[in-house]
Structures are given as structure tokens and as C-alpha cells.
Coordinates of C-alpha atoms in Angstrom, one line a residue:
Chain A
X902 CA 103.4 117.6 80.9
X903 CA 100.8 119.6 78.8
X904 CA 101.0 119.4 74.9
X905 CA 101.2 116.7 72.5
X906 CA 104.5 115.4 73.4
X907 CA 103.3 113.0 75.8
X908 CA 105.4 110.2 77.7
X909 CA 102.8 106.6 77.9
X910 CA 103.3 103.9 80.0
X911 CA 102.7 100.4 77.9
X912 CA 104.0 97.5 79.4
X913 CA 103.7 96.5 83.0
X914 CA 105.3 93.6 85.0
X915 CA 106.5 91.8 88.3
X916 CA 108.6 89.1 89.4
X917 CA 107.6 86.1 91.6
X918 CA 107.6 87.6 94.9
X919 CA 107.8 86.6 98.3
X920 CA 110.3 86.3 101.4
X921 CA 112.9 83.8 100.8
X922 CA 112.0 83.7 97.1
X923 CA 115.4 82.0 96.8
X924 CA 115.8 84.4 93.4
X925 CA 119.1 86.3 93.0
X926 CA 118.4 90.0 92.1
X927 CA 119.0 89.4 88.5
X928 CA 116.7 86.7 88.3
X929 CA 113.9 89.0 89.6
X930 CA 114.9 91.6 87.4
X931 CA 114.8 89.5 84.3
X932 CA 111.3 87.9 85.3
X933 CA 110.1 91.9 85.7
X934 CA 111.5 93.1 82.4
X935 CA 110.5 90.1 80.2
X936 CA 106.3 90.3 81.8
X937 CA 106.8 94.0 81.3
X938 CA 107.9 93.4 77.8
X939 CA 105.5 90.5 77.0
X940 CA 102.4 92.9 78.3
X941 CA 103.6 96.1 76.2
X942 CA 104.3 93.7 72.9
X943 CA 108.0 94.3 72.4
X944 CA 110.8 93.1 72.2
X945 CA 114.7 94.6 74.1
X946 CA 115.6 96.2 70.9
X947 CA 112.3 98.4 71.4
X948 CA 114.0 99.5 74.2
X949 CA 116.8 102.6 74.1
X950 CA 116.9 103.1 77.9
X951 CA 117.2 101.2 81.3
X952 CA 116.4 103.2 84.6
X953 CA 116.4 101.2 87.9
X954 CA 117.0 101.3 91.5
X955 CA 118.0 97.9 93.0
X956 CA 118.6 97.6 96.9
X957 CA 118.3 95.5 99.3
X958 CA 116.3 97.0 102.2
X959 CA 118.7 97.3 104.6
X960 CA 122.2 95.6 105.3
X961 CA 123.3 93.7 102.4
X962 CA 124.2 90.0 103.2
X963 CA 127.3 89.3 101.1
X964 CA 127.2 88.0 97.8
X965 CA 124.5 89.5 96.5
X966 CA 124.5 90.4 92.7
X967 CA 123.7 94.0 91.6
X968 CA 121.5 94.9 89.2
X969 CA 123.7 97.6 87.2
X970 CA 121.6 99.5 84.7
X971 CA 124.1 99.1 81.4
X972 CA 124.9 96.1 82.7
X973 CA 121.2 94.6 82.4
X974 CA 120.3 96.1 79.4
X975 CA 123.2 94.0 77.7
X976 CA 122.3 91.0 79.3
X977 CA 118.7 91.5 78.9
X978 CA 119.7 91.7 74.7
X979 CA 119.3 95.5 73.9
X980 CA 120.8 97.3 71.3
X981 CA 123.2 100.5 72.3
X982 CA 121.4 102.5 75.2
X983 CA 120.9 106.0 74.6
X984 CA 119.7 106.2 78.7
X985 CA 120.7 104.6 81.8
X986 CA 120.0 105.7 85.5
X987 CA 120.1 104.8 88.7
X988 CA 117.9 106.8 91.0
X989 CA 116.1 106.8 94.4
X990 CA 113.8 107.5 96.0
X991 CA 112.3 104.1 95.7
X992 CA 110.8 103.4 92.2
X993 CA 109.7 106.9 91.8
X994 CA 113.2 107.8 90.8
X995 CA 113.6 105.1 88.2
X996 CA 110.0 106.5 86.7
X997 CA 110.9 110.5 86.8
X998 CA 114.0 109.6 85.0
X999 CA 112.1 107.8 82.9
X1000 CA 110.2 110.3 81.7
X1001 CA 112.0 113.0 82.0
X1002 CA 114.5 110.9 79.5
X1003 CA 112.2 111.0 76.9
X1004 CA 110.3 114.5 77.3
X1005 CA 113.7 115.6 76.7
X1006 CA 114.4 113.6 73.5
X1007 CA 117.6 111.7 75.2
X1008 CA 115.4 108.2 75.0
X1009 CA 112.6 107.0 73.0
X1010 CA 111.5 103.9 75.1
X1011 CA 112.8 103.2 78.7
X1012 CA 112.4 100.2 80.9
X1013 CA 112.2 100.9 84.4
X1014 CA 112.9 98.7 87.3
X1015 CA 112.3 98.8 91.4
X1016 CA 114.7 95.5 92.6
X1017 CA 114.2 94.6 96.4
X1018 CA 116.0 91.7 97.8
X1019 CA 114.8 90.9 101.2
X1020 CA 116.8 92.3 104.2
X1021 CA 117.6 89.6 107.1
X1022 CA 115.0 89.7 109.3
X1023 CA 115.3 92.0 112.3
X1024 CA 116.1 88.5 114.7
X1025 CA 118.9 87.6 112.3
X1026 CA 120.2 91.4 112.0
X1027 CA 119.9 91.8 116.5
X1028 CA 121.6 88.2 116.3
X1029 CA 124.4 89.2 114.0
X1030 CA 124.9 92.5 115.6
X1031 CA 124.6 91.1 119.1
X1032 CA 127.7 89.0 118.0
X1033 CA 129.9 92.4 117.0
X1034 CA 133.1 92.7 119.2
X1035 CA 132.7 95.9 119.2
X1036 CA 129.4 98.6 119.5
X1037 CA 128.6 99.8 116.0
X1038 CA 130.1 102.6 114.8
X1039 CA 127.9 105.3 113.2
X1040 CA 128.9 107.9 110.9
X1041 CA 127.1 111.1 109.1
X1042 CA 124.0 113.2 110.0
X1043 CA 123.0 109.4 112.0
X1044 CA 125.9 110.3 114.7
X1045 CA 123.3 112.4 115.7
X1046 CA 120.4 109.9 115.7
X1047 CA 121.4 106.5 116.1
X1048 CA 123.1 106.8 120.3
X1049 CA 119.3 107.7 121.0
X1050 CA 118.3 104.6 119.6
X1051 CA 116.4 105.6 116.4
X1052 CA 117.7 102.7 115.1
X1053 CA 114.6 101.5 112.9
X1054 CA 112.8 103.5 109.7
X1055 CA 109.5 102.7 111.5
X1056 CA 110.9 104.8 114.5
X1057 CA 111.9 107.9 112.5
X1058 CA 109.6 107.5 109.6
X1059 CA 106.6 106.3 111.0
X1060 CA 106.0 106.7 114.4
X1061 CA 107.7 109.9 115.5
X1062 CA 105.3 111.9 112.3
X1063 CA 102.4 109.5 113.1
X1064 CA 102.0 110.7 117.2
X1065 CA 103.0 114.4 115.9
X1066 CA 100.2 114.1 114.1
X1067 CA 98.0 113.0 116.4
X1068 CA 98.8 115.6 119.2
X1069 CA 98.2 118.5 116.4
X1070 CA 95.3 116.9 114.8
X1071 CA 93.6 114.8 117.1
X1072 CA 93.9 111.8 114.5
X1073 CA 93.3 108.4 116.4
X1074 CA 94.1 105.1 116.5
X1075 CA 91.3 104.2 115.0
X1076 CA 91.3 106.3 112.5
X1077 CA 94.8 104.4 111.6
X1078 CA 93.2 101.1 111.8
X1079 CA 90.4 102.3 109.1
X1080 CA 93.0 102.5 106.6
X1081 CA 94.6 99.4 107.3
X1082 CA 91.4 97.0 107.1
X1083 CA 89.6 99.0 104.1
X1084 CA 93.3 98.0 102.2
X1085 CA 93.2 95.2 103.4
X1086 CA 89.3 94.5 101.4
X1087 CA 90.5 95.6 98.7
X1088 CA 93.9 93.1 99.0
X1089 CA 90.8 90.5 99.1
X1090 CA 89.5 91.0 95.4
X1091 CA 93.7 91.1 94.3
X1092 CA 94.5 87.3 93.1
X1093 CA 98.1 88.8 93.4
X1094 CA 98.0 89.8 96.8
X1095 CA 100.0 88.2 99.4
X1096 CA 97.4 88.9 102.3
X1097 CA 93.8 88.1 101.4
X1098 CA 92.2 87.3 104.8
X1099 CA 89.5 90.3 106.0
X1100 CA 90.7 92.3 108.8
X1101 CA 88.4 93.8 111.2
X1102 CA 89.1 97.3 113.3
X1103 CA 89.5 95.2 116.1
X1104 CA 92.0 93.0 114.8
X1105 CA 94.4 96.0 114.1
X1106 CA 94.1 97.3 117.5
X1107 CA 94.7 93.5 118.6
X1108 CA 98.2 93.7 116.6
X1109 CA 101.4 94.4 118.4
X1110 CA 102.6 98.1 118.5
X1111 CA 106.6 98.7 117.2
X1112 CA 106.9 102.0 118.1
X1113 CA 103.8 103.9 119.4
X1114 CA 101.9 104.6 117.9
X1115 CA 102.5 102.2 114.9
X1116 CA 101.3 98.8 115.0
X1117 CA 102.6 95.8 113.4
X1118 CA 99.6 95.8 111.0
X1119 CA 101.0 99.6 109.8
X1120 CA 103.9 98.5 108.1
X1121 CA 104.3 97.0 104.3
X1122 CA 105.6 93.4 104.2
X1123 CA 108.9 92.9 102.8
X1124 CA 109.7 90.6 99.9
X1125 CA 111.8 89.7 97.0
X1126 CA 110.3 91.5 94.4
X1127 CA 111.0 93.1 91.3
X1128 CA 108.5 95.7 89.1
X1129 CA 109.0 97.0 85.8
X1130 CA 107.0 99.6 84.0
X1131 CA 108.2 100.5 79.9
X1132 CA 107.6 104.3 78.8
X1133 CA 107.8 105.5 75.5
X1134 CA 106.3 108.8 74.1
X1135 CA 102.7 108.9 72.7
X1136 CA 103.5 109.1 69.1
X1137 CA 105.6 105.2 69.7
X1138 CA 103.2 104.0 72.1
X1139 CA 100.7 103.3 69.0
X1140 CA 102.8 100.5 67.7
X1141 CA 102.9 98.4 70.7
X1142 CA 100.3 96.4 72.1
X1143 CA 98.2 97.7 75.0
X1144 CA 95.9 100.8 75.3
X1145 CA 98.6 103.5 76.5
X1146 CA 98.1 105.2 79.8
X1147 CA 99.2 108.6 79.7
X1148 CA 101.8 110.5 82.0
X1149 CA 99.4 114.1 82.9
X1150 CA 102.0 115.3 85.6
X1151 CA 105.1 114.1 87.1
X1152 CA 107.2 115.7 90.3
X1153 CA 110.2 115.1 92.2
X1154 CA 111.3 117.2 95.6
X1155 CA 113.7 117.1 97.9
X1156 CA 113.8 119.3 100.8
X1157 CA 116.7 119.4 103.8
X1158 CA 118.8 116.5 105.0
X1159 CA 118.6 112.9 104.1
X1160 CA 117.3 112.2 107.9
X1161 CA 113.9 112.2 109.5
X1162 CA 114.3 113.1 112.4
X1163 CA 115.4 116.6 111.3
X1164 CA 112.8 117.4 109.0
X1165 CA 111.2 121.0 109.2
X1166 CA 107.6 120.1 109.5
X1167 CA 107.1 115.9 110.2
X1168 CA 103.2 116.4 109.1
X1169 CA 104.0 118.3 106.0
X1170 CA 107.3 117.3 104.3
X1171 CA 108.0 117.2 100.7
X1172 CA 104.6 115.5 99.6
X1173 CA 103.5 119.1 100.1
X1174 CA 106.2 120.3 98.0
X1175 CA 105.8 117.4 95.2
X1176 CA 101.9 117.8 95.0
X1177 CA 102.1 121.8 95.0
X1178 CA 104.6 120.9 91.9
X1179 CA 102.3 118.3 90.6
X1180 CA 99.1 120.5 90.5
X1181 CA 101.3 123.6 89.1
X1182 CA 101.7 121.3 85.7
X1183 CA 98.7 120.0 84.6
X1184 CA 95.2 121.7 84.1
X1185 CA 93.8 118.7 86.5
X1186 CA 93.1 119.4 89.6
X1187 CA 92.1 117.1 92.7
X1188 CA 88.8 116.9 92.1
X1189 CA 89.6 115.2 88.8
X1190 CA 91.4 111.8 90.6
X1191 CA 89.4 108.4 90.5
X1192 CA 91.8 106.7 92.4
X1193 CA 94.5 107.3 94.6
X1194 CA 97.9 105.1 95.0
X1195 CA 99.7 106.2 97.8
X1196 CA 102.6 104.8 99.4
X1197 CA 101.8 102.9 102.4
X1198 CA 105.4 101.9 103.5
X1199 CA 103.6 102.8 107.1
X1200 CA 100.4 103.9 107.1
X1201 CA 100.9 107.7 108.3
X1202 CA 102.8 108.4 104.7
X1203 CA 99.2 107.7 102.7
X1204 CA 97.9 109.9 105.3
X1205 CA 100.2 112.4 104.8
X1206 CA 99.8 112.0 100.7
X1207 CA 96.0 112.2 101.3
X1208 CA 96.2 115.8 102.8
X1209 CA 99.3 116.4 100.5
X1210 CA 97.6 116.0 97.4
X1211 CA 94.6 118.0 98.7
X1212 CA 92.0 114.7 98.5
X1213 CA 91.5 115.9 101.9
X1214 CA 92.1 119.1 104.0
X1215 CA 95.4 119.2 106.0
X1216 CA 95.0 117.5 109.6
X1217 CA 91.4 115.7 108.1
X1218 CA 93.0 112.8 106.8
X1219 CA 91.8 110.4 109.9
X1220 CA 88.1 111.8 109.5
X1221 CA 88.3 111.4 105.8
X1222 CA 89.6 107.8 106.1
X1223 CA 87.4 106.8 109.1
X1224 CA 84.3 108.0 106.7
X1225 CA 84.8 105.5 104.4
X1226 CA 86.2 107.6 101.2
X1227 CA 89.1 105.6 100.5
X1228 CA 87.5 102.4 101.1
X1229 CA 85.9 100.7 97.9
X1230 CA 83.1 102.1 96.5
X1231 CA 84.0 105.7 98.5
X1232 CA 84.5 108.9 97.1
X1233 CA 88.7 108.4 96.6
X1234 CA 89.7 104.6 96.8
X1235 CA 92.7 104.3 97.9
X1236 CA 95.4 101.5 97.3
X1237 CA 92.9 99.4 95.2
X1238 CA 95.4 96.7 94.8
X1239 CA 96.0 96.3 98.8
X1240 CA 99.1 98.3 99.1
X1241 CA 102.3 97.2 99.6
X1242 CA 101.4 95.9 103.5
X1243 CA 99.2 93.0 101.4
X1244 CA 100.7 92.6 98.0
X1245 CA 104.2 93.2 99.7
X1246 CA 107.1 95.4 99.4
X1247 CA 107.9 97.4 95.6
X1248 CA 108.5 100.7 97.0
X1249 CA 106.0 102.5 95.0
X1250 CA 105.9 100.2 91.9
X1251 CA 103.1 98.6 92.5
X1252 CA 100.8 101.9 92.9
X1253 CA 102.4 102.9 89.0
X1254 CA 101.5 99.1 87.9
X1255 CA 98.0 99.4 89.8
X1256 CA 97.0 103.3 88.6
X1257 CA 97.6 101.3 85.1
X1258 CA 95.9 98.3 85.4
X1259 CA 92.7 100.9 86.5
X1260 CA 93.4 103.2 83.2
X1261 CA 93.0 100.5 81.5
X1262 CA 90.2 99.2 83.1
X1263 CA 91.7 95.7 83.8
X1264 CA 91.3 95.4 87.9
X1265 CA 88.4 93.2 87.8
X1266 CA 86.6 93.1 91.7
X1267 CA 88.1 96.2 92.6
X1268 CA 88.3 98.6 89.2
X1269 CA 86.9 101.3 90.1
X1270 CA 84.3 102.6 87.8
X1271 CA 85.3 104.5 84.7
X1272 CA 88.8 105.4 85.9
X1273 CA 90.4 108.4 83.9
X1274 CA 92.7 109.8 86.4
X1275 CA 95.2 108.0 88.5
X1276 CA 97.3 110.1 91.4
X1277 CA 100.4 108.2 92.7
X1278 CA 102.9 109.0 95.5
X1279 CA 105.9 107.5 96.9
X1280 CA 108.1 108.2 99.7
X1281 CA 107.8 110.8 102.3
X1282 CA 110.0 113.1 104.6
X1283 CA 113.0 114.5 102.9
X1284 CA 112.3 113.4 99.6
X1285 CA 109.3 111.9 97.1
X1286 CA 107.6 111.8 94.1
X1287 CA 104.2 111.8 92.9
X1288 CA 102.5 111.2 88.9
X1289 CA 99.1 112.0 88.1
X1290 CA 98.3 109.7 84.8
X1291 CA 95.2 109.6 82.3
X1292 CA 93.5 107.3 80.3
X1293 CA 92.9 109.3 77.5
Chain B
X177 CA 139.2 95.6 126.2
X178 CA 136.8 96.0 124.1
X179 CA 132.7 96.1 125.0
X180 CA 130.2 94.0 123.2
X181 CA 127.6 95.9 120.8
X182 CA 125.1 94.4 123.5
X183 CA 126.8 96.5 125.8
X184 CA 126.7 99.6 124.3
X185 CA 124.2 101.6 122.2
X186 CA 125.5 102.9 118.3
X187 CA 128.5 105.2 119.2
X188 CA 129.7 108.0 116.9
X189 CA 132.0 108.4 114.7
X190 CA 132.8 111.9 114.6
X191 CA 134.6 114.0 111.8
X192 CA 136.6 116.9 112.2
X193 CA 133.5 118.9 111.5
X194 CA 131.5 117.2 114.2
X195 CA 133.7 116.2 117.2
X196 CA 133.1 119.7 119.1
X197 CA 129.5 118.3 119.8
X198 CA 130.6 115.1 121.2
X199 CA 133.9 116.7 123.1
X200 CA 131.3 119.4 124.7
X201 CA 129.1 116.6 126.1
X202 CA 131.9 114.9 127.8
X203 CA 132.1 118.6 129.2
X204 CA 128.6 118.2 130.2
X205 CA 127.2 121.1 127.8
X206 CA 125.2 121.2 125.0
X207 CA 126.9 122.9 122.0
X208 CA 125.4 123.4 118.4
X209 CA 127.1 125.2 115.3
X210 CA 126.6 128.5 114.8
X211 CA 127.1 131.2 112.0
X212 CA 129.3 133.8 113.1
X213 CA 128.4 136.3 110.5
X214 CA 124.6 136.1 110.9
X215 CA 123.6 133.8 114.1
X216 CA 121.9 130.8 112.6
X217 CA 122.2 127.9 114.5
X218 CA 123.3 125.1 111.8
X219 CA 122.5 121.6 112.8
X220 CA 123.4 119.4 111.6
X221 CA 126.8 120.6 111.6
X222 CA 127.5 122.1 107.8
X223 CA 130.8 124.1 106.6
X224 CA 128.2 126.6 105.8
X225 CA 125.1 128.8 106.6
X226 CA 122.2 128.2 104.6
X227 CA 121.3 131.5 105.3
X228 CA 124.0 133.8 104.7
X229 CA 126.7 131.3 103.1
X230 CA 129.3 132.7 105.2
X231 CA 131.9 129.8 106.0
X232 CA 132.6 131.5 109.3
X233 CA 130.7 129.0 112.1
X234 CA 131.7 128.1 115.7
X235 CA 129.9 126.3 118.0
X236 CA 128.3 127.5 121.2
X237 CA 127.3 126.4 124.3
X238 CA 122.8 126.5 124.3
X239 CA 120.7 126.6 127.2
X240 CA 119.5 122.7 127.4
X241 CA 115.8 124.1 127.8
X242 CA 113.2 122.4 124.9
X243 CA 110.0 121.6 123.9
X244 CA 109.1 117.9 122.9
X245 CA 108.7 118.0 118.9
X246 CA 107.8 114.2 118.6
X247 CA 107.9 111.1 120.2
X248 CA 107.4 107.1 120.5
X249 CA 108.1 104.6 122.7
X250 CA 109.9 102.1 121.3
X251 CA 108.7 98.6 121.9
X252 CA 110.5 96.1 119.6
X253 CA 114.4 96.3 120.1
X254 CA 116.2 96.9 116.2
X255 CA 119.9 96.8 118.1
X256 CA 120.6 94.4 120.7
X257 CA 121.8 97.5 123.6
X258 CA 117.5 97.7 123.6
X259 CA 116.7 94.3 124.0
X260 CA 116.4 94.7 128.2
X261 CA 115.5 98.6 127.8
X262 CA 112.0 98.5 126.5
X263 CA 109.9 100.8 126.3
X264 CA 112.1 103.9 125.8
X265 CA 111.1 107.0 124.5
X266 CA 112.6 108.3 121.4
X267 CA 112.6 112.4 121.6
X268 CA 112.7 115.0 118.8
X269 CA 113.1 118.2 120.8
X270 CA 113.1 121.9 119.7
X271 CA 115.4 123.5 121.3
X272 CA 114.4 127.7 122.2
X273 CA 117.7 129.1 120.7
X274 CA 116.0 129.2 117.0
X275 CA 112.4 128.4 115.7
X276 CA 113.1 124.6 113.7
X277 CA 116.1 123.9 115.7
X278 CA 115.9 120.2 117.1
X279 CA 117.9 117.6 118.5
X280 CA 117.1 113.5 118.9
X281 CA 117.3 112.3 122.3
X282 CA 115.3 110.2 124.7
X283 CA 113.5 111.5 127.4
X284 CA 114.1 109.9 130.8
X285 CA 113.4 109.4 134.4
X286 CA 109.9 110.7 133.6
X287 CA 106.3 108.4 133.7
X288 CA 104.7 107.6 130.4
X289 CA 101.6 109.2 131.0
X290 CA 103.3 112.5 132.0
X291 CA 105.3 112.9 128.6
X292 CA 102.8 114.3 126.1
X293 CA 104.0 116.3 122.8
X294 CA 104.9 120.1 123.5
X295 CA 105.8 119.7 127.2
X296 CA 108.8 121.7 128.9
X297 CA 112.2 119.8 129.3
X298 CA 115.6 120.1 130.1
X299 CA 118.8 118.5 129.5
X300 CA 120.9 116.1 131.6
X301 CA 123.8 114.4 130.7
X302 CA 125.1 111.1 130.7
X303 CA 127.6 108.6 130.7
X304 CA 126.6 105.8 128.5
X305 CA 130.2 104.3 127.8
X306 CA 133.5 105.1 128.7
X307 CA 134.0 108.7 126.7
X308 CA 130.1 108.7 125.5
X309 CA 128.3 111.2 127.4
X310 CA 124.3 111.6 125.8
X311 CA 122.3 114.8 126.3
X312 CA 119.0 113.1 127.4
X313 CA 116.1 114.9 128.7
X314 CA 113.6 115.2 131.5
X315 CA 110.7 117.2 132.4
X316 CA 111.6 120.9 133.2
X317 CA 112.1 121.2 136.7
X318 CA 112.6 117.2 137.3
X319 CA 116.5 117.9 136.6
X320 CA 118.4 116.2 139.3
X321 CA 120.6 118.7 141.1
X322 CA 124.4 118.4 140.3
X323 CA 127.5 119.7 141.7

């Protein structure tokens, strides 16, 4: 990402969010595309691409409307699209394609999108599958997974990695439940957040485990929710309306099968791989990063970013967080905005949306001090992402 | 007749390219792909060898010895078979044939406080449903004796 062809992220936005938001899809999408628009100062004809992952988390109760790529841009009143994608993981896909789009000269200015609809909860899902005639069927690499009963992504994501983890590095409990309340503080001084209350260590350990070692209190809160971030390149980004933020480094990696279960090394999957890519393309290093914006679908995927990224060494991440670094005011604040377990579900949107909103210097009670460089990460195991962005 | 899903945990679906594994179990063996041409165990099954691409893989019978990779106990049910089996422990185990090679399972018949990460197991087999035989796992030595 070196050089003067640069890719800028100008416009930022979100839908109303919350469970039962009683929005379809495309409602959220259109309330995340026309803030994100409003913010950057533009207008759909700006716009040459559309890149978007819409989903609902989990089984899809009928009648839902999907958010098609083409489709929106038409409806949203764009001209012709030179760019449209659809691409996973999370909203780190729709924000690689992004950029690579317009690094490549395919697109001059793409909206990207992240479209959740809430699942049913896991009472209505046990209720409707309790009613099947028939066991579920199971299909794929899961034939191999789901008779065992790894049934739930805070089994195989979370809490398989999480203890693993612990047994090699003696990370505790504790250590767990120091993330979760210093997020939580920061969730405190975000008007936007969902969860606002103070935690204290001892109400974490209080809260229910899942799957040990994970606790209730470890997982992110899911929502309706829609975020959209606009990119254009550097030399564009002049005629629109905010102070850009600068894309320094962008990386994308894959690595074995599409399970978790199955992945080579739990503690060190392809964050490793993403962050050894990120690094390789900038002239930053870690000890440049400000703040840090990483994915907190449970809480052992920051930790795993954390040693990932090389904030902290590998198998230090629950010293490094127990010490106070990521809390505010510490050396690496992490999640400033409260991470997705307070501000709710957005699979990685919100930590673009929040690295920009420090860039620009616009977090109010939490901004950390003369931010320049933002690291953010999403998803974990087989596949992720991470972008390192600038200010200047 | 048919069983309710309450009755039964996820079953299979296997494809041509899977079936030996679940056909073996109802043998009461443990069977994982293997190249032909170079020896890599392949799991799961592929048409290929990521190692030497030859297309030429069979599967064959392991010894049902492992090491416990990772583990939770599950304590909130996500499928209604788990509502009355709380806790259970989920099992990623390595099995000794290749370095990396792992199965999921549960471990069983075997106290919480004795199952720790990197402990010795061994397989046993059972019947879960008519025609669904699991390879589960206890602590080595711990394997009830069979005829």
C-alpha cells in the first residue's frame, strides 16, 4: 500500500440497531449507505462500486430480503457500476475488495456494506429443531463435527482455542475477564453503545459459562445492524467532505478447511498469517499503532489478534491485558468503542468505523490522544483480515 | 418410524467420498484416508493429497490411541439431543498416526477433573442411533473390555 496511489476511507455510517429492530435487510442497508454518504458529502452517482456481505447469522427465517450488491446500487440510485462483490469473511471482505478494486484501477469510489439480520434466538432455534420429525441431517467437512455435538461457533470458535490456550500458556480466567470489563469502560464514554453499565472483574466471573471456558459476558451481542464505510483513492478523496483516513496496509488469508475444529494450530491461525502479510507491506511496524480494533466476536479472537499483530509476545496476551495496556489510557487501547459485545454485532465494521472516527480525532471521552495509526482485525481460525490505516 | 431430532444427535450425511468412515465405525474401527503414493493421512477426506497430489487414497484402519488437542464442556444445549446431557465434553484429539492429524469427538466415562489437555486416550465405539456408531474416547487404559 506504499506510494502515492493511496485508497482513503471518507464516509462512515450505521443503521439503527438493535434485536428485533423490526427493519428488513434493505431498510438497514439503506439507512447505512445514505449516513455513510451524508458523512463523506456525496451523493450515489459518486459511487462506481458496491461491495457487501449481507447474512443473517445463522439459519435464515423465511422471507427475508437479500441485499444483492447490483441490485442495491440500483435501488440506492447509482449510475452504471464498474464494481460489485460479495465477499466474507465478515466485513473484512467487503473492505479488501474494496480496496483492492480501486488500487487496481477497476473502481474509483466503492460503498461497502456488513448487513446482519438477527438469527432466532437459540430458544426459538432448540424449539424449532426440537419439533423436526426427523434428526438433522448434516452434510460436508461438519459430518465430522456436528454427531459430537459442536453444534455452536462459541464451542468451536471460542472455547475449544480459548482452554488450548490456557493449558499452553497458563492464561486465566481472569485474565479473560480483564478484557471484558476494560471494553466494557470504554462502551461507557460510547453514546452509541448498547451496554453502558460498568462491569466489575467480579461480575464476569459471576456470568454464566457456555462452553468452558467462555462466559456469557465473552460473546458479542447480536443485532440488526447494518455498517457502511465509502473508499475512494487519495487523489478523489479531496473533493469530498471529511478529512480522509488513509488505507497504510491491508491483508486477507486463508489457511486449511472452512472448519475450526480442524485448524493446524487453534492459538495461532491465520491472524498470524494476515499480520505477517500486513507488516510485510508497509514501513510501519507495531510499535507505530495508537489503537487497536480487534474483533471480539469472543474474547479469545482479540487475544489471539493481540499476540498476532505482535502488540504483545505470543502466549503474553492475558499478562498484557491483565496490566492494564489495552484499557484506556494504557499503552495499546483496545476496542475504544466497546466492541461489538457492547455496541453489538457488525462483524468487524464497527472496528473500521471506530479506527476512523480516532483518525480523525472525533471519539470524544475515549479518543485516544493524537491517534495516527489504527490496526484492525476481523475473524479468526481459517480465515481473516486485518488493515493498518493512518491519518496522514 | 422415524426418531425425533430430540432423540438423536445431528447424523451424517455421507457422500461417496466419505461413507467408508461412517461404514468402518459400524465395524467398530477407526478409518481415516490415506495417500497411497506417499502416506499422508488426509482428513478430512479430499480426492487428493496436499502433499504429493496423487489421486490415489484409500482409507485405513488407525490405532484409536490420541492425545487430547482441546476441549470444553459444554454447558448451554444449541440442539435439543443436549438439552438432558449437560455438561459434555467436546474433544479435539490428535491422533499418533501423523503430527496435525485430529478428529472431534467427546470424551466419556471419565471425571471432569481427570480430563486435562494433552492426556492419553483411546477410542470406544458407540451406538448412538440405529446405524450411527460414534468413535468417543476415554482415558488410556479406562477402555471397557469387549468381546
Amino acid at each position: 500500500m506504499k506510494g502515492a496511489d493511496r485508497v482513503a476511507a471518507v464516509g462512515v455510517g450505521y443503521s439503527k440497531t438493535g434485536r428485533r429492530s423490526g427493519l428488513t435487510s434493505w431498510q438497514l442497508a439503506i439507512q447505512a449507505a445514505k449516513a455513510a454518504l451524508a458523512d463523506a458529502g456525496m451523493t450515489p452517482q459518486d459511487l462506481d462500486g458496491v461491495a457487501l456481505l449481507w447474512g443473517v447469522a445463522g439459519p435464515a427465517p423465511a422471507g427475508l430480503d437479500i441485499v444483492e450488491p447490483m441490485d442495491f446500487g440500483y435501488m440506492l440510485g447509482c449510475g452504471p457500476l464498474n464494481w460489485y462483490g460479495e465477499a466474507g469473511p465478515a466485513y473484512i471482505g467487503p473492505a479488501i475488495q474494496a480496496v483492492a478494486a480501486i488500487k487496481s484501477g477497476m473502481a474509483h469510489t466503492v460503498l461497502t456494506l456488513r448487513i446482519i439480520r438477527q438469527r432466532m434466538s437459540s430458544a426459538e432455534q432448540l424449539a424449532s429443531e426440537g419439533a423436526m420429525a426427523q434428526p438433522m441431517q448434516v452434510g460436508g467437512d461438519a459430518q465430522f463435527t456436528a454427531p459430537f455435538g459442536s453444534v455452536s461457533p462459541v464451542q468451536s470458535i471460542a472455547a475449544l482455542p480459548a482452554q488450548r490456550h490456557m493449558d499452553l500458556f497458563g492464561t486465566t480466567e481472569e485474565q479473560f475477564g480483564a478484557h471484558v470489563v476494560a471494553q466494557r469502560h470504554f462502551a461507557t464514554l460510547n453514546e452509541d453503545a448498547i451496554f453502558r453499565d460498568p462491569l466489575t472483574i467480579e461480575d464476569y466471573l459471576n456470568s454464566r459459562y457456555i462452553s468452558t471456558p467462555v462466559r456469557l459476558l465473552d460473546c458479542d451481542y447480536p443485532v440488526d445492524s447494518a455498517s457502511a464505510v465509502i473508499y475512494t483513492s487519495a487523489e478523489r478523496a479531496k473533493d469530498f467532505k471529511q478529512k480522509p483516513v488513509f488505507v497504510d496496509s491491508a491483508s486477507y488469508s486463508s489457511v486449511k478447511y472452512m472448519t475450526f475444529e480442524n485448524i493446524d494450530d487453534m492459538t495461532q491461525s491465520s491472524p498470524f498469517h494476515a499480520a505477517r502479510e500486513l507488516w510485510k507491506r508497509t514501513d510501519l511496524t507495531p510499535a507505530d499503532v495508537d489503537c487497536a480494533q480487534l474483533y471480539d466476536g469472543f474474547t479469545i479472537i482479540v487475544f489471539q489478534w493481540l499476540e498476532a499483530l505482535g502488540l504483545c509476545g505470543v502466549g503474553e496476551s492475558g499478562p498484557f491485558v491483565a496490566a492494564g495496556n489495552t484499557a484506556l489510557g494504557g499503552s495499546m487501547p483496545v476496542n475504544t468503542d466497546g466492541g461489538a459485545c457492547n455496541v453489538g454485532r457488525r462483524h468487524g465494521a464497527n472496528f473500521c468505523i471506530e479506527s476512523i472516527h480516532q483518525l480523525r480525532g472525533e471519539a470524544g471521552a475515549r479518543q485516544v490522544p493524537d491517534a495516527k495509526v489504527a490496526v484492525w482485525a476481523n475473524a479468526v481460525g481459517p480465515f481473516s483480515g486485518a488493515m493498518l490505516m493512518t491519518s496522514e | 418410524m422415524s426418531t425425533p431430532a430430540s432423540l438423536s444427535p445431528p447424523i451424517p450425511a455421507p457422500t461417496p467420498l466419505t461413507a467408508f468412515f461412517w461404514e468402518s465405525l459400524t465395524n467398530r474401527q477407526l478409518s481415516i484416508l490415506r495417500c497411497q503414493n506417499c502416506g499422508n493421512y488426509v482428513h478430512y477426506p479430499r480426492p487428493i493429497c496436499n502433499v504429493c497430489l496423487s489421486e490415489d487414497l484409500a482409507p485405513e484402519v488407525v490405532s484409536g490411541k490420541g492425545t487430547l488437542y482441546a476441549h470444553t464442556w459444554a454447558t448451554q444445549a444449541f440442539h435439543p439431543y443436549y438439552v438432558d446431557k449437560l455438561p459434555y465434553c467436546l474433544a479435539v484429539v490428535e491422533l499418533p498416526e501423523q503430527p496435525g492429524l485430529r478428529i472431534t469427538s467427546n470424551i466419556i466415562d471419565t471425571p471432569r477433573e481427570q480430563v486435562h489437555g494433552g492426556m492419553a486416550l483411546e477410542v470406544v465405539f458407540h451406538e448412538i442411533s440405529p446405524g450411527l456408531t460414534l468413535p468417543l474416547f476415554v482415558a488410556e487404559g479406562f477402555a471397557p473390555v469387549t468381546a
